[in-house]
Amino acid sequence: MINKAGKQLTWLFALKILSRIFDLTLNVLVLRDLEPGIYGLTTNLDLLTNVTLFYLKIVLKQTYSRLKDPNQEQTQSAVNLMYFGLLITICIAPITVLVMSYNQSVAFAKTAFLYGISAIIDGASEPYAVQWVIQLKLNVVAKAEGLAVFMKTIVLYILLGKYTREFFQIETVVGFGIAQVIYSIFIFGYIFSLSTQSKFKQINKEGVYVVAEMKQVGYQFTLMAFMKFLLQELEKIVMVIYNNPIISGEFTLVSHIGSIIPRFIYVNIEQIAFNLFPKINQDEQSQLLEKYLKFLNLVGISIISAGIPCASAFLQIYGSQWTSDSCILAMQLYCVYIWIMGINGITESYVNSTIDTKDMWWYRYLLIAQTIIYSLSLIIMVQLGSSGIIISNILSMSVRIVVSFLIINKQGIKIQWNAIMPKFMILYLLGFLLQYLTEGFKLLVLTALYQGILGLINIKTVIEVIKSN
């Protein structure tokens, strides 16, 4: 199981990073001709998708992912659970589309409808993905998402590119909706074509569709997942209510650029860890958690060392409309946020996959308290623009990390803090000095070379993480 997960992690890293780099490259060509206000509308659309798929992809998927060694009956229960979640998704989709389209333009309403359709198609792939998630064959899901991102970006560039926009004459925001539908179709088509165990049926002669254990875990996870969902998506909700397209545009661009690490490295490490932690003993859990933390510290500190000095030079690639002082500051703060996200993600993966059912009640109350505090801070900090939103996220996630480490310590896991930091920390701090030697594209190249050398020095940490999985 350990070696299998390591191979999946390698697949996930390679496929998703390549697809994301391609996505970012073509998006440069599209975003150079877009105003921040127009691009900011995609925040509303992302929120629509996340709300629609929340119960299916967060609550129910995590419920069956906790199974230690699922038998055939439990696997069929997971498939049935996903069909139940799909039904809920189909019911939620038109409601979210109507709510998000209220008092918006006709073009936005059309796009919201397309995003609702896309969410349903994406959700329809989940019953077919169960067998791959349970067997830790996540390379199937990685290939599907890689292909989908590739096709989505191609379609987006064709519809909104500088030389083809005149031909198609499609409103900008509608082009994003069409590309999103193409994305979900390719995800569904690829996973559907490879899956065999996907029918909705009873698991025994008594007419049971979901085993009692899975129902109980699902009930316990619902409120916890809802609180986590609010913590993750609240900034989008506030931006939609605040209704400032410029702030939304800056935040969306910065988070879109920064998401190459969290969405395509962190998420996959967390997914594998969530499945793996319950299946190994506590000593192995402690060793694996330390290796993950060391790797995530290496990635996060590297991003800070390279990203803060190069933020202005990097944003120039996207066009002069994205190089305002507020956008540059937001990009620099997001580099710190990326580091915090990595540590929070892996610690919460450990807590959520190993916490006893009897301890979930007080963990839920902690999440509720964090959500209330985060909500208040976000409402206040949004007055500072996109940077204020990111500062609020950093503070909120830092509190969640402290809570997770308290629970980890309570469970008997002792972290050796000196063992989870990368080698030669001073060299990463010296990376800030490069901005005083040159600027623009030359700074990007010099920083890439410098960080590449530091990466080679710490390559053992990366290899250990892949092997340990």
Coordinates of C-alpha atoms in Angstrom, one line a residue:
M1 CA 0.0 0.0 0.0
I2 CA 2.8 2.4 0.9
N3 CA 4.6 1.9 -2.5
K4 CA 1.3 2.1 -4.4
A5 CA 0.5 5.5 -2.8
G6 CA 4.0 6.8 -3.6
K7 CA 3.6 6.0 -7.3
Q8 CA 0.2 7.7 -7.3
L9 CA 1.7 10.8 -5.7
T10 CA 4.4 10.9 -8.5
W11 CA 1.7 10.6 -11.1
L12 CA -0.4 13.3 -9.5
F13 CA 2.5 15.7 -9.2
A14 CA 3.7 15.3 -12.8
L15 CA 0.3 15.3 -14.6
K16 CA -1.3 18.1 -12.6
I17 CA 1.6 20.4 -12.6
L18 CA 2.1 20.1 -16.3
S19 CA -1.6 20.7 -17.0
R20 CA -1.6 23.7 -14.6
I21 CA 1.5 25.2 -16.2
F22 CA -0.2 24.9 -19.6
D23 CA -3.3 26.4 -18.2
L24 CA -1.4 29.4 -16.7
T25 CA 0.5 29.9 -20.0
L26 CA -2.6 30.2 -22.2
N27 CA -4.4 32.2 -19.5
V28 CA -1.7 34.9 -19.8
L29 CA -2.7 35.4 -23.4
V30 CA -6.4 35.7 -22.4
L31 CA -6.0 37.8 -19.3
R32 CA -3.7 40.4 -21.0
D33 CA -6.9 41.7 -22.7
L34 CA -9.3 41.5 -19.8
E35 CA -10.1 44.1 -17.2
P36 CA -9.9 43.1 -13.5
G37 CA -13.6 43.8 -13.1
I38 CA -14.7 41.3 -15.7
Y39 CA -12.3 38.6 -14.4
G40 CA -13.6 39.2 -10.9
L41 CA -17.0 37.8 -11.9
T42 CA -15.4 34.4 -12.0
T43 CA -15.3 34.5 -8.2
N44 CA -19.1 34.3 -8.2
L45 CA -19.0 31.4 -10.6
D46 CA -16.4 29.5 -8.6
L47 CA -18.6 29.9 -5.5
L48 CA -21.6 28.6 -7.4
T49 CA -19.7 25.4 -8.3
N50 CA -18.3 24.9 -4.8
V51 CA -21.7 25.3 -3.1
T52 CA -23.4 23.0 -5.6
L53 CA -20.8 20.2 -5.2
F54 CA -20.1 20.8 -1.4
Y55 CA -22.2 17.9 0.0
L56 CA -21.2 15.4 -2.6
K57 CA -17.4 16.1 -2.9
I58 CA -16.6 17.2 0.7
V59 CA -19.1 15.4 3.1
L60 CA -19.9 12.2 1.3
K61 CA -16.6 11.6 -0.4
Q62 CA -14.7 12.0 2.9
T63 CA -17.1 9.6 4.6
Y64 CA -16.1 6.6 2.5
S65 CA -12.4 7.7 2.2
R66 CA -12.0 7.0 6.0
L67 CA -12.7 3.3 5.5
K68 CA -9.6 1.3 6.5
D69 CA -10.0 -1.8 4.5
P70 CA -13.3 -1.7 2.6
N71 CA -14.9 -4.9 1.6
Q72 CA -17.3 -5.4 -1.4
E73 CA -20.3 -4.4 0.7
Q74 CA -18.7 -1.2 1.9
T75 CA -17.5 -0.3 -1.6
Q76 CA -21.1 -0.7 -3.0
S77 CA -22.3 1.5 -0.1
A78 CA -19.8 4.2 -1.2
V79 CA -21.1 4.0 -4.8
N80 CA -24.7 4.3 -3.5
L81 CA -23.7 7.2 -1.3
M82 CA -22.3 9.0 -4.3
Y83 CA -25.6 8.5 -6.2
F84 CA -27.5 10.0 -3.2
G85 CA -25.1 12.9 -3.2
L86 CA -25.6 13.4 -7.0
L87 CA -29.4 13.6 -6.4
I88 CA -28.7 16.4 -3.9
T89 CA -26.4 18.1 -6.3
I90 CA -29.1 18.1 -9.0
C91 CA -31.5 19.6 -6.5
I92 CA -29.1 22.3 -5.3
A93 CA -27.8 23.4 -8.8
P94 CA -30.9 25.3 -10.0
I95 CA -31.2 27.0 -6.6
T96 CA -27.6 28.2 -6.6
V97 CA -27.9 29.3 -10.2
L98 CA -31.0 31.4 -9.5
V99 CA -29.5 33.0 -6.3
M100 CA -26.2 33.8 -8.0
S101 CA -28.0 35.2 -11.1
Y102 CA -30.2 37.5 -9.1
N103 CA -29.8 41.2 -10.2
Q104 CA -27.1 40.2 -12.6
S105 CA -26.8 40.7 -16.4
V106 CA -28.3 38.3 -18.9
A107 CA -24.8 37.2 -20.0
F108 CA -23.9 36.4 -16.4
A109 CA -27.2 34.4 -15.9
K110 CA -26.3 32.4 -19.0
T111 CA -22.9 31.7 -17.6
A112 CA -24.3 30.7 -14.2
F113 CA -26.6 28.2 -16.0
L114 CA -23.6 26.7 -17.8
Y115 CA -21.7 26.4 -14.5
G116 CA -24.7 24.7 -12.9
I117 CA -24.8 22.2 -15.7
S118 CA -21.1 21.7 -15.4
A119 CA -21.3 21.0 -11.7
I120 CA -24.0 18.3 -12.3
I121 CA -21.8 16.6 -15.0
D122 CA -18.8 16.8 -12.7
G123 CA -20.8 15.3 -9.8
A124 CA -22.0 12.5 -12.1
S125 CA -18.4 11.2 -12.3
E126 CA -18.1 10.6 -8.6
P127 CA -20.0 7.2 -8.4
Y128 CA -17.6 6.0 -11.2
A129 CA -14.6 7.3 -9.3
V130 CA -15.2 5.4 -6.1
Q131 CA -13.3 2.2 -7.1
W132 CA -10.2 4.2 -8.0
V133 CA -10.3 6.3 -4.8
I134 CA -10.8 3.3 -2.6
Q135 CA -8.0 1.3 -4.3
L136 CA -5.7 4.4 -4.2
K137 CA -5.4 4.4 -8.0
L138 CA -5.6 8.2 -8.0
N139 CA -3.6 8.4 -11.3
V140 CA -6.9 7.7 -13.1
V141 CA -8.5 10.8 -11.5
A142 CA -5.3 12.8 -12.2
K143 CA -5.3 11.9 -15.9
A144 CA -9.0 12.8 -16.1
E145 CA -8.4 16.2 -14.5
G146 CA -5.2 16.8 -16.5
L147 CA -7.0 16.2 -19.8
A148 CA -10.0 18.3 -18.7
V149 CA -7.8 21.3 -17.7
F150 CA -6.0 21.0 -21.0
M151 CA -9.2 21.0 -23.1
K152 CA -10.8 23.8 -21.0
T153 CA -7.8 26.0 -21.5
I154 CA -7.7 25.4 -25.3
V155 CA -11.5 26.2 -25.6
L156 CA -11.1 29.3 -23.4
Y157 CA -8.2 30.6 -25.6
I158 CA -10.1 29.8 -28.8
L159 CA -13.2 31.6 -27.7
L160 CA -11.5 34.6 -26.0
G161 CA -8.1 34.8 -27.6
K162 CA -7.0 38.0 -29.2
Y163 CA -7.2 36.7 -32.8
T164 CA -10.3 34.5 -32.5
R165 CA -12.7 36.6 -30.3
E166 CA -13.9 38.6 -33.2
F167 CA -14.8 35.4 -35.2
F168 CA -16.9 33.8 -32.4
Q169 CA -18.3 37.0 -31.0
I170 CA -19.1 35.4 -27.6
E171 CA -19.5 37.5 -24.5
T172 CA -16.4 37.2 -22.3
V173 CA -18.1 35.7 -19.3
V174 CA -20.1 33.2 -21.4
G175 CA -16.8 31.9 -22.8
F176 CA -15.8 31.0 -19.3
G177 CA -19.0 29.0 -18.9
I178 CA -18.6 27.1 -22.1
A179 CA -15.0 26.2 -21.2
Q180 CA -16.2 25.0 -17.8
V181 CA -18.8 22.6 -19.3
I182 CA -16.1 21.2 -21.6
Y183 CA -13.9 20.6 -18.5
S184 CA -16.6 18.6 -16.7
I185 CA -17.5 16.6 -19.8
F186 CA -14.0 15.4 -20.2
I187 CA -13.7 14.5 -16.5
F188 CA -16.9 12.5 -16.7
G189 CA -16.1 10.8 -20.0
Y190 CA -12.6 9.7 -19.0
I191 CA -13.6 8.2 -15.6
F192 CA -16.8 6.7 -17.0
S193 CA -14.9 4.9 -19.8
L194 CA -12.6 3.1 -17.3
S195 CA -15.0 2.3 -14.5
T196 CA -16.7 -1.0 -14.0
Q197 CA -18.3 -1.0 -10.5
S198 CA -20.8 1.9 -10.6
K199 CA -24.4 0.6 -10.5
F200 CA -26.8 1.7 -7.8
K201 CA -28.1 -1.4 -6.0
Q202 CA -28.9 -3.0 -2.7
I203 CA -26.0 -4.4 -0.6
N204 CA -28.0 -7.2 0.9
K205 CA -31.4 -8.9 0.8
E206 CA -32.8 -6.7 3.7
G207 CA -33.0 -3.8 1.3
V208 CA -30.0 -1.8 2.8
Y209 CA -28.2 0.6 0.5
V210 CA -25.6 2.1 2.8
V211 CA -24.0 0.3 5.8
A212 CA -24.7 1.7 9.3
E213 CA -21.0 2.6 9.9
M214 CA -20.9 4.8 6.9
K215 CA -24.2 6.5 7.8
Q216 CA -22.9 7.3 11.3
V217 CA -19.6 8.8 10.0
G218 CA -21.6 10.8 7.4
Y219 CA -23.8 12.3 10.1
Q220 CA -20.7 13.2 12.2
F221 CA -18.9 14.7 9.2
T222 CA -21.8 16.9 7.9
L223 CA -21.5 19.8 10.4
M224 CA -17.7 19.6 10.5
A225 CA -17.5 19.7 6.7
F226 CA -20.0 22.6 6.6
M227 CA -17.9 24.6 9.0
K228 CA -14.7 23.9 7.0
F229 CA -16.6 24.8 3.8
L230 CA -17.4 28.2 5.3
L231 CA -13.8 28.7 6.4
Q232 CA -12.6 27.9 2.9
E233 CA -15.3 29.8 0.9
L234 CA -16.3 32.7 3.1
E235 CA -14.0 35.1 1.3
K236 CA -15.9 34.4 -1.9
I237 CA -19.2 34.9 -0.2
V238 CA -18.0 38.2 1.3
M239 CA -16.7 39.4 -2.1
V240 CA -20.0 38.6 -3.7
I241 CA -21.9 40.6 -1.1
Y242 CA -19.3 43.4 -1.1
N243 CA -19.7 43.5 -4.9
N244 CA -16.5 45.2 -5.8
P245 CA -15.4 43.7 -9.1
I246 CA -11.9 45.2 -8.9
I247 CA -11.1 43.6 -5.6
S248 CA -12.7 40.3 -6.8
G249 CA -10.6 40.5 -10.0
E250 CA -7.3 41.0 -8.1
F251 CA -8.0 38.3 -5.6
T252 CA -9.2 35.9 -8.3
L253 CA -6.0 36.4 -10.4
V254 CA -3.7 36.1 -7.4
S255 CA -5.4 33.0 -6.1
H256 CA -5.5 31.5 -9.7
I257 CA -1.7 32.0 -10.0
G258 CA -1.0 30.7 -6.5
S259 CA -3.3 27.7 -6.9
I260 CA -0.7 25.7 -8.9
I261 CA 0.8 24.6 -5.6
P262 CA -2.2 24.2 -3.3
R263 CA -4.6 22.7 -5.9
F264 CA -2.2 20.4 -7.6
I265 CA 0.3 19.4 -5.0
Y266 CA -1.2 20.0 -1.5
V267 CA -4.6 18.7 -2.3
N268 CA -3.2 15.4 -3.7
I269 CA -0.9 14.9 -0.8
E270 CA -3.8 15.5 1.6
Q271 CA -6.1 13.1 -0.3
I272 CA -3.5 10.3 -0.2
A273 CA -2.6 11.1 3.5
F274 CA -6.3 11.1 4.4
N275 CA -6.7 7.6 3.0
L276 CA -3.3 6.4 4.3
F277 CA -3.2 7.6 8.0
P278 CA -6.1 5.4 9.3
K279 CA -4.4 2.3 7.7
I280 CA -1.0 2.5 9.5
N281 CA 0.0 2.4 13.2
Q282 CA 0.8 5.4 15.3
D283 CA 4.6 5.2 15.0
E284 CA 4.3 5.2 11.2
Q285 CA 1.8 8.0 11.4
S286 CA 4.2 10.1 13.4
Q287 CA 7.1 9.5 10.9
L288 CA 4.9 10.1 7.9
L289 CA 3.5 13.3 9.3
E290 CA 7.0 14.7 10.0
K291 CA 8.1 13.9 6.5
Y292 CA 5.1 15.7 5.1
L293 CA 5.6 18.7 7.3
K294 CA 9.3 19.0 6.3
F295 CA 8.3 18.8 2.6
L296 CA 5.6 21.3 3.0
N297 CA 7.9 23.7 4.9
L298 CA 10.4 23.3 2.1
V299 CA 7.8 24.2 -0.6
G300 CA 6.3 27.1 1.4
I301 CA 9.5 28.7 2.4
S302 CA 10.8 28.4 -1.2
I303 CA 7.6 30.1 -2.4
I304 CA 8.0 33.0 0.1
S305 CA 11.7 33.4 -0.8
A306 CA 11.1 33.5 -4.5
G307 CA 7.6 35.0 -4.7
I308 CA 7.8 38.1 -2.6
P309 CA 10.7 39.7 -4.5
C310 CA 9.4 38.6 -7.9
A311 CA 5.7 39.5 -7.5
S312 CA 5.8 42.7 -9.5
A313 CA 7.9 41.2 -12.3
F314 CA 5.7 38.1 -12.5
L315 CA 2.4 40.2 -12.7
Q316 CA 3.9 42.2 -15.5
I317 CA 3.5 39.1 -17.7
Y318 CA -0.3 39.4 -17.3
G319 CA -0.4 43.0 -18.4
S320 CA 0.0 46.5 -16.9
Q321 CA -3.6 46.5 -15.6
W322 CA -2.5 43.8 -13.0
T323 CA 0.5 45.7 -11.7
S324 CA -1.2 48.1 -9.2
D325 CA 0.3 48.4 -5.8
S326 CA -2.7 46.6 -4.2
C327 CA -2.4 43.7 -6.6
I328 CA 1.4 43.3 -6.0
L329 CA 0.9 43.4 -2.3
A330 CA -1.8 40.8 -2.6
M331 CA 0.5 38.5 -4.6
Q332 CA 3.2 38.9 -1.9
L333 CA 0.9 38.1 0.9
Y334 CA -0.5 35.1 -1.0
C335 CA 3.0 33.6 -1.0
V336 CA 2.8 33.5 2.8
Y337 CA -0.7 32.1 2.6
I338 CA 0.5 29.2 0.4
W339 CA 2.9 28.1 3.1
I340 CA 0.2 28.3 5.8
M341 CA -2.3 26.4 3.6
G342 CA 0.2 23.5 3.2
I343 CA 0.7 23.1 6.9
N344 CA -3.0 23.4 7.7
G345 CA -4.0 21.0 5.0
I346 CA -1.8 18.1 6.2
T347 CA -2.5 18.6 9.9
E348 CA -6.3 18.7 9.3
S349 CA -6.0 15.6 7.0
Y350 CA -4.4 13.8 9.9
V351 CA -7.0 15.0 12.5
N352 CA -10.0 14.3 10.3
S353 CA -8.9 10.8 9.3
T354 CA -7.9 9.6 12.8
I355 CA -10.0 11.5 15.3
D356 CA -12.3 9.3 17.4
T357 CA -16.0 9.7 16.8
K358 CA -16.5 10.5 20.5
D359 CA -14.1 13.5 20.1
M360 CA -15.9 15.0 17.1
W361 CA -18.4 16.9 19.2
W362 CA -15.8 19.3 20.8
Y363 CA -13.9 19.6 17.5
R364 CA -17.1 20.8 15.9
Y365 CA -17.5 23.5 18.5
L366 CA -13.9 24.6 17.9
L367 CA -14.7 24.9 14.1
I368 CA -17.8 26.9 14.9
A369 CA -15.8 29.3 17.1
Q370 CA -13.2 29.6 14.4
T371 CA -15.8 30.3 11.7
I372 CA -17.4 33.1 13.8
I373 CA -14.0 34.8 14.4
Y374 CA -13.0 34.4 10.8
S375 CA -16.3 35.9 9.6
L376 CA -15.9 39.0 11.8
S377 CA -12.3 39.5 10.8
L378 CA -13.1 39.1 7.1
I379 CA -15.9 41.6 7.2
I380 CA -13.5 44.1 8.8
M381 CA -10.4 43.3 6.7
V382 CA -12.2 43.4 3.3
Q383 CA -12.1 47.2 3.7
L384 CA -8.4 46.9 2.9
G385 CA -9.1 45.3 -0.4
S386 CA -7.8 42.0 -1.7
S387 CA -4.8 42.2 0.7
G388 CA -7.1 42.4 3.6
I389 CA -8.9 39.2 2.6
I390 CA -5.6 37.3 2.3
I391 CA -4.4 38.6 5.7
S392 CA -7.7 37.5 7.3
N393 CA -7.2 34.0 5.7
I394 CA -3.7 33.8 7.0
L395 CA -4.8 34.6 10.6
S396 CA -7.8 32.2 10.4
M397 CA -5.7 29.3 9.1
S398 CA -3.0 29.9 11.6
V399 CA -5.6 29.4 14.4
R400 CA -6.7 26.2 12.7
I401 CA -3.1 24.9 12.6
V402 CA -2.8 25.5 16.4
V403 CA -6.0 23.6 17.0
S404 CA -4.8 20.7 14.8
F405 CA -1.5 20.5 16.6
L406 CA -3.2 20.5 20.0
I407 CA -5.3 17.5 18.9
I408 CA -2.2 15.8 17.3
N409 CA -0.4 16.2 20.6
K410 CA -3.4 14.9 22.6
Q411 CA -3.4 11.7 20.4
G412 CA 0.2 11.1 21.5
I413 CA 2.1 12.3 18.3
K414 CA 5.2 14.2 19.3
I415 CA 6.6 16.4 16.5
Q416 CA 10.3 17.0 16.4
W417 CA 10.3 20.7 15.3
N418 CA 14.0 20.8 14.3
A419 CA 13.4 17.8 12.0
I420 CA 10.7 19.4 9.9
M421 CA 12.6 22.5 8.6
P422 CA 14.5 22.4 5.3
K423 CA 18.3 22.5 5.3
F424 CA 20.3 25.8 5.1
M425 CA 17.4 28.1 6.0
I426 CA 19.7 31.2 5.8
L427 CA 20.1 30.6 2.0
Y428 CA 16.3 31.0 1.5
L429 CA 16.4 34.3 3.4
L430 CA 19.2 35.5 1.1
G431 CA 16.9 35.0 -1.8
F432 CA 15.2 38.3 -0.9
L433 CA 18.4 40.1 -1.8
L434 CA 18.2 39.1 -5.5
Q435 CA 15.7 41.8 -6.2
Y436 CA 18.4 44.4 -5.5
L437 CA 20.7 42.9 -8.2
T438 CA 18.3 43.1 -11.2
E439 CA 14.6 43.4 -12.1
G440 CA 12.0 42.3 -14.6
F441 CA 12.4 39.1 -16.6
K442 CA 16.1 38.8 -15.6
L443 CA 15.0 38.7 -11.9
L444 CA 12.6 35.8 -12.7
V445 CA 15.4 33.9 -14.4
L446 CA 17.9 34.5 -11.7
T447 CA 15.5 33.6 -9.0
A448 CA 14.5 30.4 -10.8
L449 CA 18.2 29.3 -11.0
Y450 CA 18.8 30.2 -7.4
Q451 CA 15.8 28.3 -6.1
G452 CA 16.7 25.3 -8.4
I453 CA 20.0 25.0 -6.7
L454 CA 18.4 25.1 -3.2
G455 CA 15.9 22.5 -4.4
L456 CA 18.7 20.2 -5.4
I457 CA 20.2 20.7 -1.9
N458 CA 16.9 19.5 -0.4
I459 CA 16.0 16.9 -3.0
K460 CA 16.3 14.2 -0.4
T461 CA 13.3 15.6 1.4
V462 CA 11.2 15.3 -1.8
I463 CA 12.4 11.7 -2.5
E464 CA 11.6 10.7 1.1
V465 CA 8.0 11.9 0.8
I466 CA 7.5 10.0 -2.4
K467 CA 9.0 6.8 -1.0
S468 CA 7.3 7.1 2.3
N469 CA 3.9 7.1 0.6

